Structures are given as structure tokens and as C-alpha cells.
PDB file of N, CA and C in Angstrom:
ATOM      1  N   UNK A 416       4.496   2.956  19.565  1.00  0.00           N
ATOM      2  CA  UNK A 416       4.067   2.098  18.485  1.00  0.00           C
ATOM      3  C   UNK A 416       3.662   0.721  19.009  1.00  0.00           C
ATOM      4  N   UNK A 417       3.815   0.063  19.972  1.00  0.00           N
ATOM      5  CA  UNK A 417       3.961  -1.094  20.700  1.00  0.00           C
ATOM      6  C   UNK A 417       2.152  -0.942  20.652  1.00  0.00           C
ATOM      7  N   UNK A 418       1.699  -0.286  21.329  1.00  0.00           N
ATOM      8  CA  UNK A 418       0.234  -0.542  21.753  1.00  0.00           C
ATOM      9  C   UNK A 418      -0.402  -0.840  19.676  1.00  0.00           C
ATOM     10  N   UNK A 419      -0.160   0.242  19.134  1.00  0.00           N
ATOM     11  CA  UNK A 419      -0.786  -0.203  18.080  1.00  0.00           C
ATOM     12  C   UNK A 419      -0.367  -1.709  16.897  1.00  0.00           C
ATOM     13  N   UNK A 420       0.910  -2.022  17.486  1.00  0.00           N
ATOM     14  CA  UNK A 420       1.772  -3.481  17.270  1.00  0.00           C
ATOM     15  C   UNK A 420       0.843  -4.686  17.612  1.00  0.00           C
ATOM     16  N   UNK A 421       0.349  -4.377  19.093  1.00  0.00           N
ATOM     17  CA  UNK A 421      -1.126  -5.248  19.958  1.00  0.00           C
ATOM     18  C   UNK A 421      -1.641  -5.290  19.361  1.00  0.00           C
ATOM     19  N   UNK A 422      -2.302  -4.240  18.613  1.00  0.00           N
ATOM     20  CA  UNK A 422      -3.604  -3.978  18.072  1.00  0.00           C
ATOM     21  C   UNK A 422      -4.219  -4.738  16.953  1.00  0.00           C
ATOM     22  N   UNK A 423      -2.871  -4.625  16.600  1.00  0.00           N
ATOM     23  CA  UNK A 423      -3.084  -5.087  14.649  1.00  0.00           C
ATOM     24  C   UNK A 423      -2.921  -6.266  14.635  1.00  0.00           C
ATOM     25  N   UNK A 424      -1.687  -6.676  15.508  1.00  0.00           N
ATOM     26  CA  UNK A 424      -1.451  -8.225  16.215  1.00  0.00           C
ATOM     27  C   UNK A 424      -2.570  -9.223  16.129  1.00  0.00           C
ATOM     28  N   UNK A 425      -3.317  -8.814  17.389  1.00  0.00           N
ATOM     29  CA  UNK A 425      -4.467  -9.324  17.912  1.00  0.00           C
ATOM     30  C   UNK A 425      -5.994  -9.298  16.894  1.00  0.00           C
ATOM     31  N   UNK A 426      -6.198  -8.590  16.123  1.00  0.00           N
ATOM     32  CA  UNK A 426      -6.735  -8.210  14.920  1.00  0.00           C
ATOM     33  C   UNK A 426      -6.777  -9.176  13.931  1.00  0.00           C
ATOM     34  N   UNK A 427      -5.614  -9.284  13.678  1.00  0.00           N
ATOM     35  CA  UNK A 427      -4.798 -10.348  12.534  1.00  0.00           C
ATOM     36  C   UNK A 427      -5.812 -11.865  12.722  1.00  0.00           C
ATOM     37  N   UNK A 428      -5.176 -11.440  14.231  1.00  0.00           N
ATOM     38  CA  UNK A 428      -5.122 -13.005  14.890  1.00  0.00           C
ATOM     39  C   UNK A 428      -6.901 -13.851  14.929  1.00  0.00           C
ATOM     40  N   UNK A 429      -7.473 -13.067  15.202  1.00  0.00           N
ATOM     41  CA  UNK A 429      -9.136 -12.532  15.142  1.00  0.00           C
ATOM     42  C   UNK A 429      -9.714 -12.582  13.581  1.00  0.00           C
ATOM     43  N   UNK A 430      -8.623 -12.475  12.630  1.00  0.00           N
ATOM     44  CA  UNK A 430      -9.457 -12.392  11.077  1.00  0.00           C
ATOM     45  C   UNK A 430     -10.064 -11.235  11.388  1.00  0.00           C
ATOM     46  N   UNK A 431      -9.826 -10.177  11.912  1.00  0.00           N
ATOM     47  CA  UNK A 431     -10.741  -8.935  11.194  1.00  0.00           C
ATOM     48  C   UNK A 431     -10.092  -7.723  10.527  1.00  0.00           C
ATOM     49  N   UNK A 432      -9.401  -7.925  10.558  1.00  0.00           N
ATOM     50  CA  UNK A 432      -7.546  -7.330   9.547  1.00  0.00           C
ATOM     51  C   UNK A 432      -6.913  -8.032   8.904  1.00  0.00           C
ATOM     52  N   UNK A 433      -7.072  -7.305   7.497  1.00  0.00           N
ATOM     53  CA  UNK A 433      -5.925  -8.031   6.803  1.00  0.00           C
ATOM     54  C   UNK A 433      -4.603  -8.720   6.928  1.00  0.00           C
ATOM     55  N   UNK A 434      -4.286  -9.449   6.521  1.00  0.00           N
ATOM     56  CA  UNK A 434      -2.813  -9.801   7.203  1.00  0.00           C
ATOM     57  C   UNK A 434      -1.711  -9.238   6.556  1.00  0.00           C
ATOM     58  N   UNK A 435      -1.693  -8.219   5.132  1.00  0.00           N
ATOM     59  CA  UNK A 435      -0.595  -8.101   4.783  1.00  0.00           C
ATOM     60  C   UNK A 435      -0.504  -6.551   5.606  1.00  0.00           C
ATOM     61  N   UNK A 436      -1.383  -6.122   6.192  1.00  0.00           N
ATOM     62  CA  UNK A 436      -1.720  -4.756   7.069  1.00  0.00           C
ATOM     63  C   UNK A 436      -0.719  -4.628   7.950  1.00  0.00           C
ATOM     64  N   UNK A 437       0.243  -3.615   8.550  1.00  0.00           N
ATOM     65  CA  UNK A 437       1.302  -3.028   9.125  1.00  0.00           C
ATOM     66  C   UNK A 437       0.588  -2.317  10.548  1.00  0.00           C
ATOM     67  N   UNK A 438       1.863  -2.387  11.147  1.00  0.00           N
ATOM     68  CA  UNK A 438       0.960  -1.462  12.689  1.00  0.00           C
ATOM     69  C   UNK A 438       1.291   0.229  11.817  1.00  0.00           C
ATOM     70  N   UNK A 439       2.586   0.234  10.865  1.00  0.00           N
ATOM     71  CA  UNK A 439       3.130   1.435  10.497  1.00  0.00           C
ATOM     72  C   UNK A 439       1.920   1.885   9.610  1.00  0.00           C
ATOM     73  N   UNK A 440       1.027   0.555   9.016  1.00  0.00           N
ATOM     74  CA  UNK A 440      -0.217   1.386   8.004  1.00  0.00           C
ATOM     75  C   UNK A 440      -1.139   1.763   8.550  1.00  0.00           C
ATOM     76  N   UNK A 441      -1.575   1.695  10.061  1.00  0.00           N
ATOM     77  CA  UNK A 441      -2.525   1.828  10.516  1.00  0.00           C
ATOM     78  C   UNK A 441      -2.663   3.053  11.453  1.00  0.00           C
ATOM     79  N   UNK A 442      -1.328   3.119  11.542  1.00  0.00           N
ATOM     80  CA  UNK A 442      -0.441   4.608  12.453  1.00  0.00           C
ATOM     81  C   UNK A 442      -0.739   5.648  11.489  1.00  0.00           C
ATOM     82  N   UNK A 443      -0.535   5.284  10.377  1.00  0.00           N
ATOM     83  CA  UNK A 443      -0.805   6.240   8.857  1.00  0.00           C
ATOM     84  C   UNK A 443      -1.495   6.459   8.679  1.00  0.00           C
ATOM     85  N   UNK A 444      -2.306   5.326   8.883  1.00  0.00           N
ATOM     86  CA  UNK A 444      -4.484   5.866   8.800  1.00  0.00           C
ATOM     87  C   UNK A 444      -4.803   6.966   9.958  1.00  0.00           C
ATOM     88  N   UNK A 445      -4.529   6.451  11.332  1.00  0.00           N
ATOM     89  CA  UNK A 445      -4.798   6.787  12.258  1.00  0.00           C
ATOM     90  C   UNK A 445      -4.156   8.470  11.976  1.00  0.00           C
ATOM     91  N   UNK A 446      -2.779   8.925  12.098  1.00  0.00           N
ATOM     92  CA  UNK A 446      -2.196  10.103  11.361  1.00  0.00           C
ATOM     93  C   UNK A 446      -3.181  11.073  10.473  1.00  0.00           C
ATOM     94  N   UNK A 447      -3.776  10.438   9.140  1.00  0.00           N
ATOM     95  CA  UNK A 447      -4.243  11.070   8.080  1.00  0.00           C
ATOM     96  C   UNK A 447      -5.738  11.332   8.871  1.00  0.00           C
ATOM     97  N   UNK A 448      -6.206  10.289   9.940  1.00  0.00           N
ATOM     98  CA  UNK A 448      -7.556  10.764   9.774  1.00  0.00           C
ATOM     99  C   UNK A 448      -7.990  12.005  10.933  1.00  0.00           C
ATOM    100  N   UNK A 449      -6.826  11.746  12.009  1.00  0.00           N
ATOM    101  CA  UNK A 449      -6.552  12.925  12.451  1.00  0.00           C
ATOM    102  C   UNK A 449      -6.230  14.538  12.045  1.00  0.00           C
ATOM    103  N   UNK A 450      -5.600  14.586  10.922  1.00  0.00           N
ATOM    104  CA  UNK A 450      -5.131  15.998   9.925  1.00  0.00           C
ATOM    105  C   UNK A 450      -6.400  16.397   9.679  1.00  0.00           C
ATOM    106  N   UNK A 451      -7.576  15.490   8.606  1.00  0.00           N
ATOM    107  CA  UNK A 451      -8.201  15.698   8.318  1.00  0.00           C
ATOM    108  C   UNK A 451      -9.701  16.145   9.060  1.00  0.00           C
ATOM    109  N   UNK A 452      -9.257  16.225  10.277  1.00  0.00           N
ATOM    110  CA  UNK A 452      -9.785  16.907  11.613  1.00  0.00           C
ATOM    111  C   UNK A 452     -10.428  18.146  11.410  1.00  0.00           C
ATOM    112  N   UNK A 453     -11.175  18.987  10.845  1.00  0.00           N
ATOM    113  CA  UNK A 453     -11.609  20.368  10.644  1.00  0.00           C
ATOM    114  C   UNK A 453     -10.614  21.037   9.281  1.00  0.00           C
ATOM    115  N   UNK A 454     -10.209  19.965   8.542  1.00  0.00           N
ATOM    116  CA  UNK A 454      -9.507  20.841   6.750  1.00  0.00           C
ATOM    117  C   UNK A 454     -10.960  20.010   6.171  1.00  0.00           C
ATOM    118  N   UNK A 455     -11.573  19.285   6.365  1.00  0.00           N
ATOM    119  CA  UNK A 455     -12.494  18.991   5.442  1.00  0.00           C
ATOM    120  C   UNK A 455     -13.832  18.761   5.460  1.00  0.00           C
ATOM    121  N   UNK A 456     -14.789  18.906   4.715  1.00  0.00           N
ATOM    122  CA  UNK A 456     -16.576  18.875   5.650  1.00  0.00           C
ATOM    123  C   UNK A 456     -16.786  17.310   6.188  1.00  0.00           C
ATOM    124  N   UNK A 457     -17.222  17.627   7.445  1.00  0.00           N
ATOM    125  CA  UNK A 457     -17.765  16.462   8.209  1.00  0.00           C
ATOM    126  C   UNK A 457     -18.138  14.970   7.653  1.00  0.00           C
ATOM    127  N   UNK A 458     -18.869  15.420   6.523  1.00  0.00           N
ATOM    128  CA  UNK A 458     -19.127  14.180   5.982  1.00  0.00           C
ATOM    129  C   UNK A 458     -18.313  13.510   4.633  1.00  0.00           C
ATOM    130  N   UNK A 459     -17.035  14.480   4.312  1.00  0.00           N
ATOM    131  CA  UNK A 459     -16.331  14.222   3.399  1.00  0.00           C
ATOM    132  C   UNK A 459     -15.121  13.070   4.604  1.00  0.00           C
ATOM    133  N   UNK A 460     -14.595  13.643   5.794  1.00  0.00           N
ATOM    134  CA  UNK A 460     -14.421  13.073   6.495  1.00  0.00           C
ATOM    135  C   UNK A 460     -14.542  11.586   7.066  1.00  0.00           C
ATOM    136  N   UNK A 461     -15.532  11.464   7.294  1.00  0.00           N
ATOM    137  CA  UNK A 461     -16.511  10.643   7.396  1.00  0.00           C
ATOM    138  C   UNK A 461     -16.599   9.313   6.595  1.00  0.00           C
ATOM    139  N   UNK A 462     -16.587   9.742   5.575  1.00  0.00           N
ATOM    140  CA  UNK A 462     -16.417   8.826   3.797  1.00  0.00           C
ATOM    141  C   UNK A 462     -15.066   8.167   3.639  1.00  0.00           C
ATOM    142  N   UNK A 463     -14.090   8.922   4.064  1.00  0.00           N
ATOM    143  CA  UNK A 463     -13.117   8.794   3.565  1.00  0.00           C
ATOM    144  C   UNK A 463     -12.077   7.804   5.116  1.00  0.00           C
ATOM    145  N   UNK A 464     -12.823   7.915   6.264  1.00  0.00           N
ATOM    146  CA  UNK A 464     -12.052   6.923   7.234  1.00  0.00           C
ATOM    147  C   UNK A 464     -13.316   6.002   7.014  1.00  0.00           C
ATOM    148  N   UNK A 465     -14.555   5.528   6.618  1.00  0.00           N
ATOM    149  CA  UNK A 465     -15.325   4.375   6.155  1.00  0.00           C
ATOM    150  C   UNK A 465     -14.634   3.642   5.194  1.00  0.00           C
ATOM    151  N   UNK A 466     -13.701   4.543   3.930  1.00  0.00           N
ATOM    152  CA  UNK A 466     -13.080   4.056   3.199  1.00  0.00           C
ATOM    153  C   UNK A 466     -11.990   3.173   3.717  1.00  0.00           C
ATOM    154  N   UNK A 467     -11.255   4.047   4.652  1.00  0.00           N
ATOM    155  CA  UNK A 467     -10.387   3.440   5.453  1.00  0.00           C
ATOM    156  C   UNK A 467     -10.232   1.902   6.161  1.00  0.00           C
ATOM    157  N   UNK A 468     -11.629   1.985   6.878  1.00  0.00           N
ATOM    158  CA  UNK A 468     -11.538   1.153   7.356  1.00  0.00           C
ATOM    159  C   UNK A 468     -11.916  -0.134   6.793  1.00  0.00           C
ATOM    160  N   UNK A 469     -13.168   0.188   5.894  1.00  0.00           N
ATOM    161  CA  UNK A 469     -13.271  -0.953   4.631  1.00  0.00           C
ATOM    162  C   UNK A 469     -11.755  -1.487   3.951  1.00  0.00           C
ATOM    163  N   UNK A 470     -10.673  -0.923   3.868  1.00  0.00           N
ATOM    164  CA  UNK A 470      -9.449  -1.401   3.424  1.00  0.00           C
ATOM    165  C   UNK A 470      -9.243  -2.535   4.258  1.00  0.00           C
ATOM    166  N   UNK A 471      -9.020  -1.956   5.384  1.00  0.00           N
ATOM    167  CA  UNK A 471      -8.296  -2.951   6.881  1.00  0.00           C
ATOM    168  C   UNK A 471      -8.925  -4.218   6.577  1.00  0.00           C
ATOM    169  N   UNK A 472     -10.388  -4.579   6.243  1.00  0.00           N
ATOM    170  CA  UNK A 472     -10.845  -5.714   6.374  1.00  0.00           C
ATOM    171  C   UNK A 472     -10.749  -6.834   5.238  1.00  0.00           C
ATOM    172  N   UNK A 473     -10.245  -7.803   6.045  1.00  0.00           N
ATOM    173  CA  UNK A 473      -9.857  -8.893   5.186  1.00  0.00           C
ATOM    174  C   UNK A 473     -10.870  -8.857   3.657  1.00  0.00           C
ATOM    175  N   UNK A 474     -10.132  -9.489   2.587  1.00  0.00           N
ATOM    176  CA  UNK A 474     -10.681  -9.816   1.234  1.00  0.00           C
ATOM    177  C   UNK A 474     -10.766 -11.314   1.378  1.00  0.00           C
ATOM    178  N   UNK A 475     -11.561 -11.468   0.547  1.00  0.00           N
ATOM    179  CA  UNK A 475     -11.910 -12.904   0.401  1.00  0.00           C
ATOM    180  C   UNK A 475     -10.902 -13.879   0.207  1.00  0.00           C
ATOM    181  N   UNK A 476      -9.981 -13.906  -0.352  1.00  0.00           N
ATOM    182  CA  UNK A 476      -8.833 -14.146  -0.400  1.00  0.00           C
ATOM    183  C   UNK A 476      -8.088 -14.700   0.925  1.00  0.00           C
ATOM    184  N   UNK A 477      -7.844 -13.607   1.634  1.00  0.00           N
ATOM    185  CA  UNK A 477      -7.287 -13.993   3.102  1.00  0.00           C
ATOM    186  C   UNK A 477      -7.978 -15.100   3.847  1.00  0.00           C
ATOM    187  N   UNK A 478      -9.390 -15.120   3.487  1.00  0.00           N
ATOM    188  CA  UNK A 478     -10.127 -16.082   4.531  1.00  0.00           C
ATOM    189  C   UNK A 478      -9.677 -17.555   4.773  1.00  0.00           C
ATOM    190  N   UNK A 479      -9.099 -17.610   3.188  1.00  0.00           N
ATOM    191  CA  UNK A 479      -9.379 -19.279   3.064  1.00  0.00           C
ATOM    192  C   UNK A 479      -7.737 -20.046   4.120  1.00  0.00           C
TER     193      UNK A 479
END
């Protein structure tokens, strides 16, 4: 968990992640988007870690 702790860390730190964002929520993303590995069509896939990652990124809110 440490490397993805860096990750989100350094992220944070950068403004390109939310700050109320967890290394444990991103382990979870990372988790789900893996499962969804060949259970679902390519581009349903696809949609749904875009969704993902559109979450991670700061709201307007955080900026100020």
C-alpha cells in the first residue's frame, strides 16, 4: 500500500487529486477496474474507469 500512499500523496500535493481521496479509494478503483477485466465489453469498461478517473480530479471547490 505504501507505493500507492506516494502516489496519492504526491498527487494531492500537485492539485491533480482530490484531497478528501484515500490511497484505500484508489486501491478500490484500481481493484474494481481490474475485475472488470474481460466481465464487461471493452468500451463499457472503458466508460466506466473515464468515470473513475474524472472522480479523482479535484472540483472547483478544492482549488481555492
Amino acid at each position: 500500500m505504501a507505493p500507492v500512499t506516494t502516489l496519492v500523496t504526491r498527487a494531492q500535493q500537485a492539485g491533480a487529486v482530490r484531497p478528501d481521496v484515500t490511497p484505500e479509494d484508489v486501491f478500490a478503483l484500481i481493484s474494481a477496474a481490474a475485475w472488470l477485466h474481460g466481465r464487461v465489453p471493452r468500451e463499457q469498461a472503458d466508460r466506466l474507469l473515464a468515470v473513475s478517473l474524472a472522480g479523482l480530479a479535484p472540483r472547483a471547490d478544492d482549488r481555492r
